[in-house]
Structure formats: structure tokens, C-alpha cells
CSV table of C-alpha atoms and ligand atoms in Angstrom, one decimal:
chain,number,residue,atom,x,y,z
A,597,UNK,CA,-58.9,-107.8,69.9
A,598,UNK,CA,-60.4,-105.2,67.3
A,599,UNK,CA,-60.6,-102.2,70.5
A,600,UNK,CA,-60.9,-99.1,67.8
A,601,UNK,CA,-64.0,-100.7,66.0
A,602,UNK,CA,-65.9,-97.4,65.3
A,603,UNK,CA,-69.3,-97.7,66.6
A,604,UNK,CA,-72.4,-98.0,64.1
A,605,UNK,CA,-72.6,-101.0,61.6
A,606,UNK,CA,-74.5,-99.8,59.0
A,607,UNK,CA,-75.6,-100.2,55.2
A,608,UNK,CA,-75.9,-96.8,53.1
A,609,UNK,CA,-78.1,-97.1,49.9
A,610,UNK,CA,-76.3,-95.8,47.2
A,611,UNK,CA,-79.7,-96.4,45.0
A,612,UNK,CA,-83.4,-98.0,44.8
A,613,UNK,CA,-84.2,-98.4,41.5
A,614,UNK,CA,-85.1,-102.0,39.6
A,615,UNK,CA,-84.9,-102.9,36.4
A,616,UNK,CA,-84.5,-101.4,33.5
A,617,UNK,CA,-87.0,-98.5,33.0
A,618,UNK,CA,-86.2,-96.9,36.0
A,619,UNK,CA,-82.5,-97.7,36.0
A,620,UNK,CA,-82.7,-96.3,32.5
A,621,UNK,CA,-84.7,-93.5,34.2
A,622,UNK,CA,-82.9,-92.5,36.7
A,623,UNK,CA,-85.7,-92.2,38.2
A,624,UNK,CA,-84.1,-93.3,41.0
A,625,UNK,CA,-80.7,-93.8,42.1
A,626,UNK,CA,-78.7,-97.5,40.8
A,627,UNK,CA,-75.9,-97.4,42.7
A,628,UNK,CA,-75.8,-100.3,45.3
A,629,UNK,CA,-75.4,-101.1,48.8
A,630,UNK,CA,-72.6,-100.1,50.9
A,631,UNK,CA,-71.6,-101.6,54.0
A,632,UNK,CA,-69.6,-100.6,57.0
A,633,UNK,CA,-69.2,-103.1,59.4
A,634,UNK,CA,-67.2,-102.6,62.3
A,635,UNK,CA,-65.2,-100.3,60.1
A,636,UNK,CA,-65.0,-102.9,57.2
A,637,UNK,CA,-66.1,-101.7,54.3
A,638,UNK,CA,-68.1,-103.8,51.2
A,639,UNK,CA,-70.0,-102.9,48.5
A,640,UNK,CA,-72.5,-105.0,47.0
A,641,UNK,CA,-73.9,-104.7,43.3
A,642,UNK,CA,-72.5,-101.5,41.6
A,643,UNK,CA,-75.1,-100.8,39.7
A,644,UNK,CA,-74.7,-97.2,37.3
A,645,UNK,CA,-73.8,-94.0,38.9
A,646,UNK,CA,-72.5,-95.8,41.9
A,647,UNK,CA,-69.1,-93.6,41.9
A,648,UNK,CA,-71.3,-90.7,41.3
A,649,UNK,CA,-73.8,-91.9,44.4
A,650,UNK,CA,-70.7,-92.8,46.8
A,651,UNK,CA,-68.7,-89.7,46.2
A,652,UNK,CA,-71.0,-87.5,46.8
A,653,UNK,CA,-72.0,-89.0,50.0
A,654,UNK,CA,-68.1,-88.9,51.1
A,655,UNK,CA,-67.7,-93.0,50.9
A,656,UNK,CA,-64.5,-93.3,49.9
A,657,UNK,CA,-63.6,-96.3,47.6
A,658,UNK,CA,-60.2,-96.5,48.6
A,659,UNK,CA,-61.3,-98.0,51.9
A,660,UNK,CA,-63.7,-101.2,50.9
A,661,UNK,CA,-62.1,-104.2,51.4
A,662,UNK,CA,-64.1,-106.4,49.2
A,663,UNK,CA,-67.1,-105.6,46.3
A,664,UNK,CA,-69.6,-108.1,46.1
A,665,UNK,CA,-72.0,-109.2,43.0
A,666,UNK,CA,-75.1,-111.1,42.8
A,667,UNK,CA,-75.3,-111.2,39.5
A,668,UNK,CA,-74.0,-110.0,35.9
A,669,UNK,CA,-77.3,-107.9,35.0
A,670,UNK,CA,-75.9,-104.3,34.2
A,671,UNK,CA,-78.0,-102.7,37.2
A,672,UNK,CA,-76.0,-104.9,39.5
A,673,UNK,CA,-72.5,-104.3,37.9
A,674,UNK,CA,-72.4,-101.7,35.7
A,675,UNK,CA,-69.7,-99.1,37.7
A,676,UNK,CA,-67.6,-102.1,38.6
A,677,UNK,CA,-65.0,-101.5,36.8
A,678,UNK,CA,-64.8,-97.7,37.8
A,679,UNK,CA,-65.0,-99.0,41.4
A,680,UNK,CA,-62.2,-101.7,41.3
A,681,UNK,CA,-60.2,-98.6,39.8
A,682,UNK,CA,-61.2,-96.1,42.8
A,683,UNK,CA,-60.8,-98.9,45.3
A,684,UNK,CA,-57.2,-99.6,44.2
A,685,UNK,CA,-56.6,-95.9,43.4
A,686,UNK,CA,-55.7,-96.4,39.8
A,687,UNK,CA,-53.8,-99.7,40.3
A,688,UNK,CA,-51.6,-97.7,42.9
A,689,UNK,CA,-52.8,-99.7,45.7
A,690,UNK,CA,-53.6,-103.2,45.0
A,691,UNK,CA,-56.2,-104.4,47.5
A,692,UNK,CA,-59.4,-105.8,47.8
A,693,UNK,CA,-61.7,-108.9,46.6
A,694,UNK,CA,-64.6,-109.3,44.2
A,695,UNK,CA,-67.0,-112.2,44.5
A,696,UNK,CA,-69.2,-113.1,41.3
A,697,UNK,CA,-70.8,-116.0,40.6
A,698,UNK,CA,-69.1,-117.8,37.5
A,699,UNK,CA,-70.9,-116.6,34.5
A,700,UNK,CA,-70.0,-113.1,35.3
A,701,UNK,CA,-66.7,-114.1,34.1
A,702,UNK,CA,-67.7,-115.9,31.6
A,703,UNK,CA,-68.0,-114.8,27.8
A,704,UNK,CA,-68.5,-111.7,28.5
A,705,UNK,CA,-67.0,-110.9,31.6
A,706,UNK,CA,-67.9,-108.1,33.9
A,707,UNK,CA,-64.3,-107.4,34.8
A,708,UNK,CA,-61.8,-105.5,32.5
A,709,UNK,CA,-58.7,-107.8,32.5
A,710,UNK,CA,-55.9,-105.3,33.4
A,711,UNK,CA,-58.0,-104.1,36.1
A,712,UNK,CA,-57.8,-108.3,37.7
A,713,UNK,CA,-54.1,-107.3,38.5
A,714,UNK,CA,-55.1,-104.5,40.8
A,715,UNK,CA,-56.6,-107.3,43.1
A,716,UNK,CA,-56.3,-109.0,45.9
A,717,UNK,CA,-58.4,-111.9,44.3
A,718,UNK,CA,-61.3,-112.9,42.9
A,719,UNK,CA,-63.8,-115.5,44.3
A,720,UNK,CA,-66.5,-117.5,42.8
A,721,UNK,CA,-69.8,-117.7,43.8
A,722,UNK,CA,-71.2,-121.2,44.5
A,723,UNK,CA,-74.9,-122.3,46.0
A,724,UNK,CA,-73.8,-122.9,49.8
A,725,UNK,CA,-70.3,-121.3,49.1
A,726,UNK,CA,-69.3,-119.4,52.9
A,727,UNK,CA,-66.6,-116.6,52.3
A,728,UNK,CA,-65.0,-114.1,55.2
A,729,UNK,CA,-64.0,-111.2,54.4
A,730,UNK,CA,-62.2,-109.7,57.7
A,731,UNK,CA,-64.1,-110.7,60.8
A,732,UNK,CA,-67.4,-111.2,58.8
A,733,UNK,CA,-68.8,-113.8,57.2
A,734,UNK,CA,-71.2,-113.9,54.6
A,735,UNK,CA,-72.7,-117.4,52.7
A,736,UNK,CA,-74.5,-117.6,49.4
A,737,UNK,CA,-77.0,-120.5,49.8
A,738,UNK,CA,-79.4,-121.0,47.4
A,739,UNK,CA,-79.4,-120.3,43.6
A,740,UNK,CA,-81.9,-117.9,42.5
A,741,UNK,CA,-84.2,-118.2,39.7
A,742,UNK,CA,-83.2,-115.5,37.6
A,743,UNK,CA,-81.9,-115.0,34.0
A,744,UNK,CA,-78.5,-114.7,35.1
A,745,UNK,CA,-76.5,-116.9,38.3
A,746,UNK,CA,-77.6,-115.2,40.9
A,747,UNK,CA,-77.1,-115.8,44.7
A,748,UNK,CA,-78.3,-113.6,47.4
A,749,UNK,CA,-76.1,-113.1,50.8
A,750,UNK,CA,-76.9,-113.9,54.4
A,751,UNK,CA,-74.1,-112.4,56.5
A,752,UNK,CA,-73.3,-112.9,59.9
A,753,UNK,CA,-71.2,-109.8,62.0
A,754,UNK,CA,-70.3,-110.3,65.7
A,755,UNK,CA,-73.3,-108.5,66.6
A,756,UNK,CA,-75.8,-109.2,63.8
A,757,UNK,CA,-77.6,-111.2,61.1
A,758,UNK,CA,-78.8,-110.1,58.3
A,759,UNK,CA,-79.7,-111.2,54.6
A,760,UNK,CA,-80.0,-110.3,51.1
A,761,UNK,CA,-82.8,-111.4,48.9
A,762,UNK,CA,-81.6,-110.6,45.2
A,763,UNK,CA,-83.1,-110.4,41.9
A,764,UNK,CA,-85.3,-114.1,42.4
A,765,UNK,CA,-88.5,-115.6,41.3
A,766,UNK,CA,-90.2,-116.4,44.3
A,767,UNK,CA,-89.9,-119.9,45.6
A,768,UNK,CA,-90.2,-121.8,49.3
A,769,UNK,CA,-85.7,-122.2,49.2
A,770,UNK,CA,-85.9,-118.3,49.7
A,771,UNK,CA,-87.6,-118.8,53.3
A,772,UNK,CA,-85.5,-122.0,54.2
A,773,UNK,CA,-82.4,-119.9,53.3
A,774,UNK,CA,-82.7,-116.2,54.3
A,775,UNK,CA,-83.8,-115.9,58.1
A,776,UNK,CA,-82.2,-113.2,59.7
A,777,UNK,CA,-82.6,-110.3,62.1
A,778,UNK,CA,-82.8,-108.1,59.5
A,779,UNK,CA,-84.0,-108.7,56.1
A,780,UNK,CA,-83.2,-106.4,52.8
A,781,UNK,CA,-85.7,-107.7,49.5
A,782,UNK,CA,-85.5,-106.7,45.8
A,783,UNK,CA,-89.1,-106.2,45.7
A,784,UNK,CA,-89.6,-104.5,41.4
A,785,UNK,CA,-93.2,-105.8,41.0
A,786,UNK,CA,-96.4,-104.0,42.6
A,787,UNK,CA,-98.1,-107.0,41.6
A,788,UNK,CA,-96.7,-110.4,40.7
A,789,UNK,CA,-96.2,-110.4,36.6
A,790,UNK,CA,-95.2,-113.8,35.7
A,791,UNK,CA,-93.2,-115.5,34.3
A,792,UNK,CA,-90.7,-112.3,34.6
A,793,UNK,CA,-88.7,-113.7,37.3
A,794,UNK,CA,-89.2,-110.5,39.7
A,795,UNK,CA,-90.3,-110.4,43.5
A,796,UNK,CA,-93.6,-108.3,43.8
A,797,UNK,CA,-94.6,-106.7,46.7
A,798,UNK,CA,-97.0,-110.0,47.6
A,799,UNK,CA,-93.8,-111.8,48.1
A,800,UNK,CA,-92.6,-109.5,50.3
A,801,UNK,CA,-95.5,-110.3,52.9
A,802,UNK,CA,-95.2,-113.9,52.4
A,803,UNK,CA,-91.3,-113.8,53.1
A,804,UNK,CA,-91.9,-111.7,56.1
A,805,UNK,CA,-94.5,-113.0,57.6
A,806,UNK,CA,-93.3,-116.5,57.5
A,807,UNK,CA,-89.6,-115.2,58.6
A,808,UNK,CA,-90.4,-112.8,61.1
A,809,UNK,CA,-87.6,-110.4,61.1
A,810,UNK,CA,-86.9,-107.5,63.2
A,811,UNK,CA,-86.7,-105.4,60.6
A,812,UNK,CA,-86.9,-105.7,56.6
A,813,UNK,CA,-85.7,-102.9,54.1
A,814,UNK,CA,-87.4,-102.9,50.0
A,815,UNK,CA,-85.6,-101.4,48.1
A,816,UNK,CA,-84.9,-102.4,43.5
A,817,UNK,CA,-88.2,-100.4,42.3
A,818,UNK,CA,-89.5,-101.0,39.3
A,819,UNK,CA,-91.6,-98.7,37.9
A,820,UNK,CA,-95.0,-100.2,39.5
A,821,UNK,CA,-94.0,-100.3,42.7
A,822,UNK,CA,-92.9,-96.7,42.6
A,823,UNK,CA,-96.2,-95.9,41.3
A,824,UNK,CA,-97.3,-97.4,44.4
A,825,UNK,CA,-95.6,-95.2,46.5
A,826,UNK,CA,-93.4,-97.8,48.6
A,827,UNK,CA,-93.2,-96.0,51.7
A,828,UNK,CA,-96.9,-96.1,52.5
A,829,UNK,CA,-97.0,-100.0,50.8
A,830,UNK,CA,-94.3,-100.7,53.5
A,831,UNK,CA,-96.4,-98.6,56.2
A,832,UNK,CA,-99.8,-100.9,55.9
A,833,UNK,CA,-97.5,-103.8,55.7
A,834,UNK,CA,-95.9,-103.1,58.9
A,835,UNK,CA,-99.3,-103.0,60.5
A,836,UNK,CA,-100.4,-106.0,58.8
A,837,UNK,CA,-97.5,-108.2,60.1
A,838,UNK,CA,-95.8,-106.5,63.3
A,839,UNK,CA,-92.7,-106.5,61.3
A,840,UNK,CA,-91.0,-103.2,61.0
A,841,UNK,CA,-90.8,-102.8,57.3
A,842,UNK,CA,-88.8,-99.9,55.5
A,843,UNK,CA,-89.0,-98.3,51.9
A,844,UNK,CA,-85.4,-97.7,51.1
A,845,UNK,CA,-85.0,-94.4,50.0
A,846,UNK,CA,-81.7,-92.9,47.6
A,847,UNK,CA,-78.8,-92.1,50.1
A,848,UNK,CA,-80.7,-93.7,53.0
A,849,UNK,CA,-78.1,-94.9,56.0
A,850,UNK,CA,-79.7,-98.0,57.9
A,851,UNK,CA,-78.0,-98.5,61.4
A,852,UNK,CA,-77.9,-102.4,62.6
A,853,UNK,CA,-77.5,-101.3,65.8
A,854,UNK,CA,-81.3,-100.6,66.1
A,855,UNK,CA,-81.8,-104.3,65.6
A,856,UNK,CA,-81.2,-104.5,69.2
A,857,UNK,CA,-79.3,-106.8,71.0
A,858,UNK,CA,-78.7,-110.1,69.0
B,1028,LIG,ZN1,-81.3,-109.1,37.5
């Protein structure tokens, strides 16, 4: 059916910084994930600078069909407006979705209002809400625990599974719901500091080593794990579990096709 599907699904990191401090920081980059799947193109949590991140790497908004949030928090949505503008060129091309779970429309919404009309539409976020957007499919199953609604994302391509553990205190409903070929974690915490409701690196090697992916990708630094120098924290913890496991770095291009075969 689809015969001019460019080869290479892949997810470009527009940043890796968590929370505020770093975000504030820019420390590192806050600009999101990017996805091009079969020559669909989403983007997930527009955090600030993400025009400035996906310009300069040639990503052209114009061409995303749909942006997604996980939640309101202004790491995760701060360029949307500027990106509902550059994906619609000004209003000059209406196209294109947003998912958000409700309160990011709520009282204070996320959205300018004359930028709604540029839309295609705009979808709420529900716990075990499935969505399509083109040929892929992507569900939000379990509510996170987190200050804000916030959902993570497993998404399913014709060749591939993979999943999207947002902003979340840890808890079991993160392994029932996440299993995936590859998975991508907010990791902010070094060590666990609650009752901040953060991942820290010791979730990490629970999640993974009870879900077993091919691959998994941190990435959301706060300013302890970048102390910690997450590459070689994600080096002893590929060893320790047999799971490839990948610092994300700023402007880092992650091809699904080295998954493998599903
Ligand atoms: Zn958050």
C-alpha cells in the first residue's frame, strides 16, 4: 500500500534535560522527542527551545502530522504554541492533531485559542485511551503519579513496539503497562528522593530488568543524574542486566530499525 515509505523509523532527541534546574539551565537541551515513522512525523512534549532544537537540526515543522503531550508541566509544553504555529505555517495550512490529557486545557490552558483554529483537532488523553495517527497507533494506559495528568505512550508501528515512561513516581502499573521492544524512561533522580514524584536511576534497573527490552533510552536529567555522568550509569547498567541501555544525548537520532526484526 504505502510503497515510498522512506526507510529508517527513528526518534531524534530534540533535548535531555529534567526538571527545572537544568531546564532553567540549559544545561541541556528541553526540546522533546521527534518521531519519524515510516515518514510520519510526531512530536512529543515541546519542551523550551524546541523550535530552536528542530530547526537547527533541519526537522521541519511543517511536516508533523500530530504533537503529542504528556503533560501540562512547562518542560513538556512550553514551545507549543510556537510549534502548532510552524506546523500550520502561520495558520496558512491548517493541519495536524494535539493530544493532551484534560487539565492541559483546563484553567489555564496550554493552547492559545486562535491558534485551535489552525487544527485539525484536538484529542483528550484518557487512562486506556488508543489513538491512530496515520498507520500508527499509540495508547495511553495507565495514569501517572505526577503533579499534573500525565500519561505515558506505548506505540505500536508495523515494524515495532516501543514505549514512553513519562514524568511518574514509580509504581508496579508502570511494568504491567509499558513492555515494549524498546523502552525510552524519564529517569531525573540519581538516587530516589521521595516524595518528589521523579524516576531515579534505581527505577530504571527495576523497569528493565523486569521488562527486558531490547533496548532502553534515559533521557529528562535532572541535575543529579547529570552529575552522575549518565552515559557511564547506563554503561554498568547494561552489563548488570544484558539490556542494551542508552544515555540520550542533545540532538541524538535513535534508529528502530536496530531493534531487529519484530
Ligand atoms: Zn512533570
Amino acid at each position: 500500500m504505502d510503497d515510498e515509505r522512506p526507510s529508517g523509523d527513528t526518534i531524534t532527541f530534540l533535548g535531555t534535560a529534567g526538571a527545572r534546574i537544568m531546564v532553567a539551565n540549559q544545561i541541556l537541551a528541553s526540546g522533546g522527542m521527534w518521531l519519524n515513522i515510516g515518514g510520519t512525523e510526531i512530536l512529543i512534549d515541546p519542551g523550551p527551545g524546541c523550535i530552536v532544537q528542530s530547526t537547527k537540526r533541519k526537522l521541519r515543522a511543517e511536516k508533523l502530522s500530530a504533537i503529542i503531550l504528556s503533560h501540562r508541566h512547562l518542560d513538556h509544553s512550553a514551545d507549543l504554541n510556537i510549534m502548532v504555529e510552524a506546523m500550520t505555517q502561520g495558520g496558512f495550512r491548517p493541519h495536524g492533531q494535539l493530544f493532551v490529557p484534560a487539565d492541559a486545557l483546563g484553567t489555564e490552558p496550554v493552547i492559545f485559542s486562535y491558534l485551535k483554529g489552525y487544527l485539525e483537532g484536538i484529542t483528550i488523553l484518557n487512562e486506556g485511551g488508543t489513538y491512530s495517527i496515520d498507520n500508527i497507533s499509540f495508547s495511553t494506559p495507565i495514569r501517572h503519579i505526577h503533579a499534573a495528568e500525565t500519561y505515558g505512550m506505548l506505540f505500536k508501528t508495523a515494524n515495532h513496539t516501543f514505549s514512553y515512561i513519562a514524568d511518574s513516581l514509580y509504581f508496579d502499573g508502570l511494568l504491567r503497562n509499558y513492555s515494549a521492544e524498546l523502552l525510552i524512561l524519564n529517569i531525573v533522580f540519581a538516587e530516589p528522593r521521595p516524595p518528589v514524584d521523579h524516576l531515579s536511576f534505581p527505577d530504571a534497573e527495576h523497569i528493565i530488568t523486569e521488562l527486558r527490552p531490547k533496548a532502553a533510552i534515559l533521557t529528562h536529567f535532572g541535575t543529579s543524574m547529570w552529575r552522575a555522568k549518565p552515559w557511564e550509569m547506563a554503561e554498568g547498567l547494561s552489563e548488570k542486566t544484558g539490556v542494551k541501555v542508552i544515555a540520550a544525548r542533545d540532538g541524538m537520532k535513535f534508529d528502530l530499525s536496530t531493534l531487529g526484526n519484530a
